[in-house]
XYZ file of C-alpha atoms in Angstrom:
666
model
C -4.066 34.851 -0.970
C -6.099 32.380 -3.082
C -3.073 30.876 -4.798
C -1.174 30.164 -1.576
C -4.349 28.981 0.170
C -4.826 26.434 -2.605
C -1.245 25.206 -2.194
C -1.890 24.849 1.534
C -5.012 22.748 0.946
C -3.208 20.523 -1.566
C -0.305 19.967 0.810
C -2.693 18.999 3.624
C -4.417 16.610 1.224
C -1.083 15.051 0.278
C 0.290 14.322 3.762
C -2.891 13.396 5.641
C -5.930 11.185 5.351
C -5.137 7.827 6.928
C -7.808 5.405 8.051
C -7.766 3.036 10.991
C -7.907 -0.714 10.569
C -10.798 -2.800 11.856
C -11.170 -5.004 14.872
C -13.764 -6.884 16.878
C -12.893 -9.727 19.206
C -13.468 -13.185 17.776
C -11.785 -16.567 17.871
C -13.777 -18.272 15.094
C -11.660 -21.105 13.816
C -12.622 -21.055 10.132
C -13.996 -17.625 9.089
C -13.444 -18.165 5.341
C -15.204 -20.767 3.189
C -13.681 -21.439 -0.232
C -15.175 -22.950 -3.366
C -13.343 -23.769 -6.585
C -14.592 -24.045 -10.151
C -13.259 -24.574 -13.660
C -14.486 -22.889 -16.815
C -13.290 -23.907 -20.269
C -12.431 -21.014 -22.575
C -11.196 -23.002 -25.593
C -9.507 -26.340 -26.299
C -6.320 -25.390 -24.440
C -7.338 -22.530 -22.163
C -9.165 -22.685 -18.844
C -10.250 -20.200 -16.187
C -9.521 -21.452 -12.668
C -11.758 -19.627 -10.191
C -11.715 -19.442 -6.398
C -14.663 -17.929 -4.535
C -14.431 -17.037 -0.854
C -17.276 -16.346 1.570
C -15.750 -14.246 4.378
C -17.476 -13.837 7.726
C -18.556 -10.339 8.774
C -15.732 -8.011 9.891
C -12.961 -10.439 8.893
C -10.368 -9.431 6.270
C -8.388 -11.545 3.813
C -5.422 -9.718 2.296
C -4.866 -9.149 -1.421
C -1.866 -10.370 -3.405
C -1.022 -6.714 -3.878
C -1.167 -5.526 -0.270
C 2.002 -3.923 1.056
C 4.432 -6.748 2.007
C 5.374 -4.869 5.191
C 1.840 -5.309 6.553
C -0.412 -8.329 6.918
C 0.406 -11.407 4.841
C -0.881 -11.370 1.248
C -2.584 -14.279 -0.466
C -0.078 -16.645 -2.103
C -0.993 -19.016 -4.927
C 1.478 -21.830 -5.513
C 0.623 -23.706 -8.717
C 2.289 -27.105 -8.955
C 4.001 -28.163 -12.214
C 3.508 -24.747 -13.778
C 5.665 -24.322 -16.927
C 6.030 -28.109 -17.270
C 2.298 -28.848 -17.736
C 0.734 -25.437 -18.324
C 1.463 -21.711 -18.388
C -0.215 -18.871 -16.525
C -1.947 -16.394 -18.822
C -1.357 -13.082 -17.100
C -1.585 -12.380 -13.362
C -4.301 -13.701 -11.060
C -7.247 -11.292 -11.215
C -9.045 -10.175 -8.083
C -12.553 -8.965 -7.354
C -13.202 -5.732 -5.455
C -10.743 -4.899 -2.699
C -10.526 -2.153 -0.091
C -7.454 -0.191 0.964
C -6.960 1.318 4.410
C -3.969 2.646 6.271
C -2.675 0.487 9.149
C -1.341 2.602 11.979
C 0.280 -0.547 13.380
C 2.381 -1.481 10.351
C 2.334 2.101 8.988
C 1.498 0.980 5.444
C -1.592 0.871 3.249
C -3.188 -2.580 3.405
C -5.390 -3.959 0.624
C -7.933 -6.603 1.584
C -11.211 -8.369 0.809
C -14.328 -8.127 2.961
C -17.466 -10.336 2.821
C -16.381 -12.168 -0.327
C -13.523 -12.566 -2.771
C -13.012 -14.003 -6.242
C -9.620 -14.975 -7.662
C -9.379 -15.915 -11.330
C -6.348 -17.361 -13.108
C -6.368 -18.245 -16.790
C -4.040 -21.067 -17.831
C -2.954 -22.550 -21.164
C -2.348 -26.298 -21.316
C 1.050 -27.326 -22.723
C 1.014 -31.008 -21.704
C -1.211 -33.236 -23.815
C -4.117 -34.843 -21.933
C -3.477 -32.904 -18.732
C -6.467 -33.602 -16.495
C -5.628 -32.088 -13.105
C -4.133 -28.783 -11.986
C -3.131 -28.416 -8.328
C -2.831 -25.237 -6.297
C -1.700 -24.562 -2.732
C -3.452 -21.455 -1.395
C -1.912 -19.600 1.562
C -3.523 -16.592 3.202
C -4.037 -14.674 6.425
C -7.474 -13.747 7.728
C -7.777 -11.181 10.521
C -10.347 -9.535 12.732
C -9.061 -8.906 16.240
C -7.125 -12.119 15.941
C -5.271 -13.417 12.888
C -5.361 -16.922 11.429
C -2.813 -18.217 8.915
C -4.331 -20.827 6.634
C -3.251 -23.212 3.887
C -5.769 -24.848 1.567
C -5.177 -27.491 -1.100
C -7.096 -26.892 -4.327
C -7.608 -29.439 -7.097
C -8.968 -28.273 -10.452
C -10.251 -31.334 -12.316
C -10.233 -30.198 -15.945
C -11.979 -33.291 -17.329
C -14.721 -33.324 -14.722
C -15.044 -29.567 -14.918
C -15.015 -29.039 -11.172
C -12.829 -27.806 -8.385
C -12.223 -29.290 -4.943
C -10.996 -27.559 -1.785
C -9.179 -30.079 0.415
C -7.939 -29.758 3.989
C -5.760 -32.870 3.973
C -2.395 -32.717 2.224
C -2.184 -36.488 1.645
C -5.563 -36.512 -0.114
C -4.377 -33.576 -2.217
C -1.118 -35.309 -3.061
C -2.844 -38.562 -4.057
C -5.754 -37.041 -5.976
C -4.459 -38.257 -9.374
C -5.232 -41.856 -8.382
C -8.883 -41.142 -7.519
C -11.490 -42.107 -10.125
C -13.298 -39.100 -11.559
C -16.617 -38.663 -13.375
C -16.337 -36.736 -16.639
C -18.926 -33.997 -17.141
C -19.582 -31.620 -20.013
C -18.029 -28.175 -19.604
C -19.742 -25.057 -20.911
C -17.396 -22.424 -22.435
C -17.280 -19.035 -20.745
C -19.406 -16.465 -22.574
C -18.196 -13.314 -20.853
C -14.985 -12.093 -19.339
C -14.934 -11.623 -15.585
C -15.514 -7.975 -14.740
C -13.503 -6.437 -11.948
C -14.695 -3.421 -9.993
C -12.354 -0.499 -9.648
C -10.551 0.041 -6.386
C -11.651 2.812 -4.061
C -8.148 4.251 -4.427
C -8.984 5.302 -7.998
C -11.090 8.158 -6.645
C -8.154 9.355 -4.592
C -6.062 9.419 -7.773
C -8.835 11.338 -9.579
C -9.198 14.057 -6.935
C -5.430 14.390 -6.483
C -5.089 14.737 -10.264
C -7.900 17.302 -10.343
C -6.138 19.394 -7.663
C -2.833 19.047 -9.544
C -4.512 20.320 -12.710
C -5.500 23.525 -10.924
C -1.924 23.858 -9.685
C -0.710 23.498 -13.265
C -2.928 26.466 -14.173
C -0.924 28.605 -11.736
C 2.388 28.011 -13.507
C 4.017 30.589 -15.815
C 3.601 28.315 -18.869
C -0.183 28.006 -18.572
C -1.691 30.934 -16.660
C -0.756 33.670 -19.195
C -2.321 31.591 -21.975
C -5.832 31.922 -20.510
C -6.489 35.537 -21.622
C -4.653 34.938 -24.930
C -6.798 31.895 -25.760
C -10.062 33.516 -24.684
C -9.241 36.615 -26.730
C -8.613 34.417 -29.787
C -11.997 32.705 -29.518
C -13.943 35.940 -28.954
C -12.294 37.657 -31.921
C -12.350 34.724 -34.372
C -15.927 33.617 -33.740
C -18.633 35.094 -35.977
C -21.114 35.378 -33.109
C -21.440 34.631 -29.415
C -23.027 31.222 -30.007
C -20.137 30.124 -32.254
C -17.662 31.395 -29.665
C -19.296 29.344 -26.931
C -19.325 26.226 -29.108
C -15.660 26.640 -29.976
C -14.723 27.186 -26.318
C -16.516 24.010 -25.258
C -14.860 22.058 -28.086
C -11.480 23.422 -27.029
C -11.994 22.222 -23.450
C -13.273 18.854 -24.692
C -10.166 18.322 -26.862
C -7.849 19.195 -23.938
C -9.509 16.382 -21.975
C -9.265 13.959 -24.919
C -5.532 14.616 -25.417
C -4.583 13.962 -21.788
C -6.894 10.941 -21.443
C -5.281 9.477 -24.551
C -1.933 9.834 -22.782
C -3.250 7.893 -19.768
C -4.727 5.272 -22.097
C -1.381 4.926 -23.867
C 0.441 4.323 -20.577
C -2.106 1.673 -19.570
C -1.894 -0.008 -22.995
C 1.919 -0.121 -22.983
C 2.348 -1.527 -19.473
C -0.958 -3.357 -19.017
C -3.617 -2.502 -16.450
C -2.647 -5.214 -13.964
C 1.105 -5.024 -14.548
C 1.272 -1.426 -13.321
C 0.262 -2.489 -9.815
C 2.963 -5.150 -9.731
C 5.531 -2.617 -10.944
C 4.769 -0.374 -7.977
C 6.474 -2.846 -5.624
C 9.446 -3.445 -7.932
C 12.767 -2.143 -6.610
C 14.076 -0.841 -9.929
C 10.874 0.943 -10.882
C 10.784 2.669 -7.499
C 14.374 3.809 -8.068
C 13.487 5.018 -11.588
C 10.488 6.918 -10.192
C 12.778 8.500 -7.578
C 15.217 9.689 -10.248
C 12.370 11.031 -12.424
C 10.862 13.046 -9.598
C 14.245 14.485 -8.624
C 14.761 15.552 -12.250
C 11.270 17.114 -12.322
C 11.983 18.984 -9.071
C 15.297 20.372 -10.315
C 13.523 21.476 -13.488
C 10.960 23.392 -11.437
C 13.807 25.016 -9.488
C 14.883 26.575 -12.811
C 18.078 24.623 -13.539
C 16.707 23.605 -16.960
C 13.413 23.185 -18.771
C 11.955 19.898 -19.955
C 10.625 20.800 -23.384
C 9.301 18.946 -26.385
C 10.999 19.755 -29.723
C 10.087 23.202 -31.136
C 9.380 21.581 -34.481
C 6.402 19.788 -32.884
C 4.883 23.064 -31.672
C 5.462 24.750 -35.066
C 3.868 21.869 -36.962
C 0.842 21.871 -34.649
C 0.467 25.681 -34.957
C 0.299 25.347 -38.733
C -2.470 22.757 -38.399
C -4.353 25.014 -35.969
C -4.437 27.810 -38.567
C -6.848 25.754 -40.677
C -9.726 26.686 -38.387
C -12.879 24.668 -37.787
C -13.122 21.651 -35.490
C -9.837 20.308 -36.877
C -8.058 23.568 -36.070
C -9.515 23.709 -32.541
C -8.178 20.219 -31.818
C -4.686 21.277 -32.851
C -4.983 24.449 -30.754
C -5.619 22.203 -27.733
C -2.650 20.044 -28.739
C -0.520 23.191 -29.073
C -1.449 24.145 -25.502
C -0.322 20.714 -24.259
C 3.011 20.957 -26.129
C 3.843 24.605 -25.359
C 3.011 24.236 -21.650
C 4.897 20.934 -21.322
C 7.861 22.469 -19.478
C 5.479 23.248 -16.585
C 2.831 20.540 -16.912
C 5.215 17.710 -17.888
C 6.676 17.181 -14.393
C 3.193 17.331 -12.835
C 1.791 14.876 -15.385
C 4.822 12.626 -14.893
C 4.334 12.621 -11.130
C 0.644 11.789 -11.530
C 1.412 8.894 -13.855
C 3.967 7.585 -11.347
C 1.332 7.724 -8.587
C -1.234 6.145 -10.891
C 1.190 3.326 -11.720
C 1.301 2.544 -7.998
C -2.482 2.095 -8.031
C -2.605 0.070 -11.242
C -5.671 -0.717 -13.358
C -7.419 2.277 -14.900
C -5.701 4.772 -12.594
C -3.558 6.419 -15.347
C -6.670 7.068 -17.450
C -8.704 8.356 -14.511
C -5.756 10.474 -13.329
C -5.406 12.167 -16.703
C -9.176 12.713 -16.804
C -9.046 14.586 -13.493
C -5.968 16.594 -14.499
C -7.333 17.611 -17.881
C -10.761 18.558 -16.520
C -9.113 20.980 -14.084
C -7.283 22.657 -16.968
C -10.100 22.502 -19.511
C -12.909 23.852 -17.299
C -11.312 27.289 -16.618
C -10.339 27.775 -20.294
C -13.866 26.919 -21.428
C -15.478 28.899 -18.593
C -13.541 32.114 -19.303
C -14.272 31.755 -23.008
C -17.994 31.430 -22.247
C -17.953 34.368 -19.813
C -15.061 36.703 -20.771
C -16.028 39.191 -18.061
C -14.758 36.762 -15.430
C -11.186 37.489 -16.548
C -11.336 40.779 -14.673
C -11.210 38.769 -11.441
C -7.999 36.948 -12.398
C -4.777 38.075 -10.658
C -2.157 39.563 -12.951
C 0.749 37.494 -14.178
C 4.019 38.087 -12.374
C 6.790 36.625 -10.283
C 4.311 34.704 -8.129
C 3.833 32.248 -11.000
C 7.476 31.187 -10.790
C 7.119 30.896 -6.998
C 4.336 28.364 -7.529
C 6.684 26.329 -9.735
C 9.402 26.365 -7.087
C 6.980 25.287 -4.341
C 5.894 22.399 -6.565
C 9.558 21.516 -6.998
C 10.000 21.222 -3.229
C 6.899 19.020 -2.942
C 8.063 16.758 -5.778
C 11.500 16.426 -4.167
C 9.903 15.376 -0.869
C 7.668 12.843 -2.646
C 10.670 11.409 -4.520
C 12.184 10.093 -1.310
C 9.038 8.060 -0.615
C 9.835 5.986 -3.711
C 13.479 5.616 -2.721
C 12.295 4.516 0.715
C 10.037 1.878 -0.891
C 13.021 0.405 -2.723
C 15.161 0.456 0.416
C 12.438 -1.314 2.424
C 12.084 -4.078 -0.175
C 15.867 -4.592 -0.298
C 16.144 -4.211 3.504
C 19.350 -2.278 2.784
C 18.820 0.080 5.765
C 20.316 2.979 3.800
C 17.266 5.204 4.230
C 16.046 4.417 7.717
C 13.377 6.477 9.445
C 15.763 9.036 10.972
C 17.557 9.663 7.665
C 14.255 10.017 5.792
C 12.947 12.517 8.362
C 16.215 14.473 8.329
C 15.858 14.850 4.546
C 12.234 15.992 4.842
C 13.137 18.458 7.598
C 15.818 19.925 5.311
C 13.438 20.115 2.318
C 10.518 21.723 4.151
C 12.846 23.961 6.182
C 14.308 25.280 2.929
C 10.773 25.711 1.543
C 9.813 27.814 4.582
C 12.892 30.015 4.108
C 12.020 30.380 0.403
C 8.481 31.460 1.203
C 9.800 34.029 3.691
C 12.067 35.422 0.961
C 15.331 34.295 2.599
C 16.238 32.066 -0.360
C 15.963 33.307 -3.957
C 16.500 31.225 -7.094
C 17.759 32.410 -10.473
C 14.345 32.969 -12.106
C 12.747 34.678 -9.102
C 11.764 38.320 -9.183
C 13.252 40.403 -6.326
C 10.593 41.277 -3.743
C 10.490 44.040 -1.127
C 7.736 42.367 0.896
C 5.746 39.151 0.936
C 1.969 38.859 0.618
C -0.259 37.791 3.481
C -1.061 34.521 1.663
C 2.626 33.702 1.254
C 3.237 34.525 4.929
C 0.430 32.209 6.110
C 1.626 29.384 3.862
C 5.206 29.922 5.046
C 4.155 29.785 8.697
C 2.289 26.559 8.059
C 5.319 24.969 6.370
C 7.581 26.113 9.212
C 5.165 24.625 11.789
C 5.108 21.367 9.809
C 8.929 21.317 9.754
C 9.093 21.805 13.520
C 6.487 19.037 13.923
C 8.820 16.614 12.085
C 11.818 17.201 14.374
C 10.689 15.070 17.369
C 10.376 12.145 14.964
C 14.171 11.923 15.011
C 13.824 10.820 18.656
C 11.002 8.359 18.144
C 7.812 10.486 18.017
C 5.133 8.665 15.960
C 4.281 11.623 13.627
C 0.763 10.360 12.884
C 0.099 13.287 10.528
C 2.430 11.760 7.923
C 1.975 8.081 8.800
C 2.678 5.968 5.737
C 5.231 8.323 4.192
C 8.376 7.702 6.284
C 9.677 4.166 6.938
C 7.927 2.375 9.835
C 9.075 2.861 13.432
C 10.848 -0.492 13.520
C 12.895 0.382 10.402
C 15.081 2.726 12.375
C 18.519 3.198 13.871
C 16.822 3.185 17.270
C 13.520 1.264 16.954
C 12.829 1.458 20.690
C 13.592 5.169 20.990
C 16.861 6.958 21.657
C 18.342 5.430 24.796
C 15.345 3.046 24.847
C 13.143 5.978 25.835
C 10.051 3.961 24.947
C 10.610 1.649 27.880
C 12.113 -1.789 28.284
C 14.864 -3.426 30.207
C 17.667 -1.974 28.148
C 19.114 -5.472 28.101
C 22.038 -6.105 25.805
C 22.872 -9.257 23.890
C 25.736 -9.976 26.297
C 23.205 -10.256 29.170
C 20.851 -12.649 27.373
C 20.633 -16.382 27.980
C 21.650 -18.708 25.190
C 18.979 -19.086 22.452
C 17.161 -15.921 23.618
C 16.804 -12.619 21.788
C 15.533 -9.103 22.419
C 11.801 -8.701 21.880
C 9.486 -5.689 22.253
C 10.761 -3.126 24.773
C 14.063 -5.024 24.915
C 12.375 -7.907 26.744
C 14.363 -11.127 26.887
C 12.343 -13.446 24.651
C 12.626 -17.079 23.580
C 11.365 -18.086 20.157
C 11.827 -21.809 20.752
C 9.441 -23.576 23.128
C 11.879 -26.147 24.554
C 14.650 -23.582 25.154
C 12.259 -21.211 26.913
C 10.772 -23.928 29.111
C 14.252 -25.120 30.122
C 15.214 -21.557 31.126
C 11.962 -21.138 33.102
C 12.678 -24.355 35.001
C 16.201 -23.187 35.822
C 14.901 -19.766 36.990
C 11.793 -21.260 38.655
C 9.505 -18.728 36.974
C 6.139 -19.084 35.274
C 5.999 -18.913 31.474
C 3.995 -16.496 29.349
C 3.480 -18.425 26.113
C 2.706 -15.947 23.344
C 1.349 -17.330 20.057
C 1.942 -14.453 17.661
C 2.828 -13.550 14.066
C 5.130 -11.119 12.320
C 2.171 -9.874 10.263
C -0.464 -10.075 13.019
C -2.089 -6.630 13.433
C -3.536 -7.127 16.873
C -0.424 -8.865 18.175
C 1.386 -5.587 17.488
C -1.464 -3.601 19.059
C -1.192 -5.670 22.235
C 2.568 -5.099 22.371
C 2.343 -1.367 21.682
C -0.744 -0.442 23.704
C -0.850 -3.001 26.527
C 2.609 -4.481 27.083
C 4.204 -1.015 27.145
C 2.162 0.123 30.161
C 4.436 0.305 33.252
C 2.357 -2.087 35.378
C 2.395 -4.711 32.595
C 5.975 -4.169 31.477
C 7.387 -4.648 34.980
C 5.694 -8.055 35.234
C 6.948 -9.126 31.812
C 10.468 -8.061 32.780
C 10.653 -9.589 36.240
C 7.913 -12.142 36.932
C 7.623 -14.370 33.857
C 9.700 -15.988 31.134
C 8.409 -14.864 27.719
C 8.209 -17.424 24.908
C 6.954 -15.957 21.610
C 6.097 -18.523 18.948
C 5.630 -16.952 15.482
C 3.174 -18.944 13.382
C 3.994 -17.163 10.108
C 7.773 -17.613 9.947
C 8.791 -18.777 6.455
C 12.070 -20.393 7.526
C 12.140 -23.965 6.214
C 12.454 -26.862 8.620
C 15.175 -29.433 7.853
C 13.889 -32.064 5.426
C 13.909 -34.713 8.139
C 11.796 -32.503 10.438
C 9.006 -31.890 7.895
C 5.795 -33.904 8.253
C 2.067 -34.023 7.632
C 0.043 -33.048 10.704
C -2.013 -35.809 12.295
C -4.310 -33.125 13.726
C -5.098 -31.060 10.610
C -3.764 -33.123 7.706
C -1.728 -30.125 6.523
C 1.910 -30.267 5.484
C 4.345 -28.860 8.052
C 7.309 -27.405 6.159
C 8.259 -24.192 7.959
C 9.003 -23.064 11.494
C 5.726 -21.119 11.430
C 3.799 -24.241 10.366
C 5.363 -26.108 13.301
C 4.231 -23.588 15.927
C 0.773 -23.233 14.357
C 0.329 -27.014 14.440
C 1.587 -27.071 18.041
C -1.001 -24.440 19.019
C -3.862 -26.308 17.347
C -2.835 -29.697 18.756
C -2.213 -28.433 22.304
C -4.949 -25.787 22.687
C -7.424 -26.528 19.866
C -7.252 -22.970 18.521
C -5.489 -21.424 15.556
C -5.918 -17.675 16.155
C -3.331 -15.123 17.215
C -2.660 -13.407 19.545
C -3.194 -16.161 22.109
C -1.657 -16.108 25.582
C -1.099 -19.012 27.988
C 0.422 -18.859 31.493
C 2.253 -22.089 32.336
C 4.355 -23.648 35.024
C 7.862 -24.715 33.909
C 6.391 -28.238 33.648
C 3.815 -27.103 31.109
C 0.706 -27.012 33.308
C -1.764 -24.189 32.762
C -2.014 -21.674 35.625
C -5.311 -20.109 34.510
C -7.570 -19.923 31.463
C -5.711 -18.790 28.302
C -6.894 -15.577 26.635
C -6.780 -13.971 23.206
C -6.816 -10.317 22.161
C -7.333 -8.254 25.352
C -6.945 -4.519 24.653
C -8.045 -3.460 28.153
C -4.882 -2.946 30.222
C -6.618 -3.605 33.558
C -8.119 -6.855 32.295
C -4.792 -8.124 30.963
C -3.042 -7.095 34.200
C -5.625 -8.959 36.298
C -5.134 -12.069 34.155
C -1.338 -11.882 34.597
C -1.645 -11.369 38.354
C -4.035 -14.318 38.649
C -1.600 -16.698 36.940
C 1.493 -15.409 38.771
C -0.336 -15.693 42.113
C -1.351 -19.271 41.293
C 2.289 -20.134 40.577
C 3.521 -18.579 43.837
C 1.082 -20.508 46.075
């Protein structure tokens, strides 16, 4: 019962545990204050530092946040390569990671404050100024997309944060005072991410699972017997057992350290979003799963094990170390796939995660070996070896196969290839976990399995749980949200039927043939204009009021309004029949034609993209830069009532709509 109960707990730990994202209403126009500084490291190397003071409850998103969520910080260095080179990636101070149930991804962000540090090496003689354009999104219950212009004056040893693009562009002509620069004495220390603890505990649980495999479990009594017989007295036996456990930890931590050293602590995080590495991880996990199914064994060369055994025969501390190494090599066919999976997961986290992951894994293996050697009588409570050990391997194979498709899904989402959409992903998981349930009930038997006449109560309970989980997945094929596994399958909008089969989630069911020119289908199949002039012209022709919606593709609370307010029948009917919807996205990256680009007279910022254009329009017209923001207008552009921002109360939003529509109909 214990062994299957532990598998059940691990599976629950793997597919659950998502946190909600923040939100308190606020329309503060500038919730982030930036400061810039320069520190000289040597004659050609400088540290360029940005410090942000973030207002309470607001979030600024990391460079490494999931690209399918809120917008990450972007740093655009001008004249890089020609005048200077970047020494490694931009380092970040402490970040937090939480699951967004809106975007269905993990989002990484800063709260309260942030520090970004980029080391550069000068390649152009007498370079005095380095320029950076900083783009970011800051969110609370509204989102603001910002662009700042940073000047790092190397000779003056100072940094400037400018709001005006023309001043930024012309900075080279401004006279500067030269000041002495003090070299940096210490490297900037970065705090570990909270996600490292998740890696540690997952690795610790995986280490206990590795103990239950046929390559490791039978070695416990053999190893303990060796120490009790070879030791001269009980005290020596205890010392040797503790040393043995310590060396197991050292060996696996060295492996994690090696991975970090080869790839680099910061590079691992960047690799986690790389298409090819996600595909490689997918292939690796599929290979590991097939190995656990018994098709073949992943083994290190026998010559390695023989050589290590000879070293172990020497005895003493040296011999104990090689006994621990022999355990790692001999058990590799079972532990290798688990260790490989952990290192893949750790690579996704980056930083010290591989080291911490191997520490957790090795502790889980080392503690029981040392504990049973210290107290041999405890071995009487161990279950006997048998066919159940192979069953544990097979169950792990199913879990690894399911996890593999998460990495393939990541690659597909980045490529936007739509080969593994939500329905396909769920169909694969239903097949995998359905087969696992049949295996647990004894209806499927693999080549290495021992024939069984009956199943244990623990196996029955675990099998029932897996079957229930499989049945839970099935409605997801028809649009059910499946919050239990949020973050694993592709998001709802990455689907063959993003609005539900037959538009079951509501909406007009309008088709493109029914839409006016320059319109498109928005949420709930609403006819939506994304160009202000086109929408206003249609409203004038239809003699309907306009709902002007300032929004963003990566705006959390814009999506919450659409999903939780707009979808209510009393709201949706008004959006369908009583207004013309114009949605202006302030974060669109589509470039404006060269002739249409300009510098804003209102903000002094450069206007290069369609998103910049609508953001500037919002600020100029309504003196606000936060989204969501809703305005009810006549077709002539006159306001019908007071505009509002994020309004999660359905009744309040309905009353506001009715007020404006009634004013238009007078």
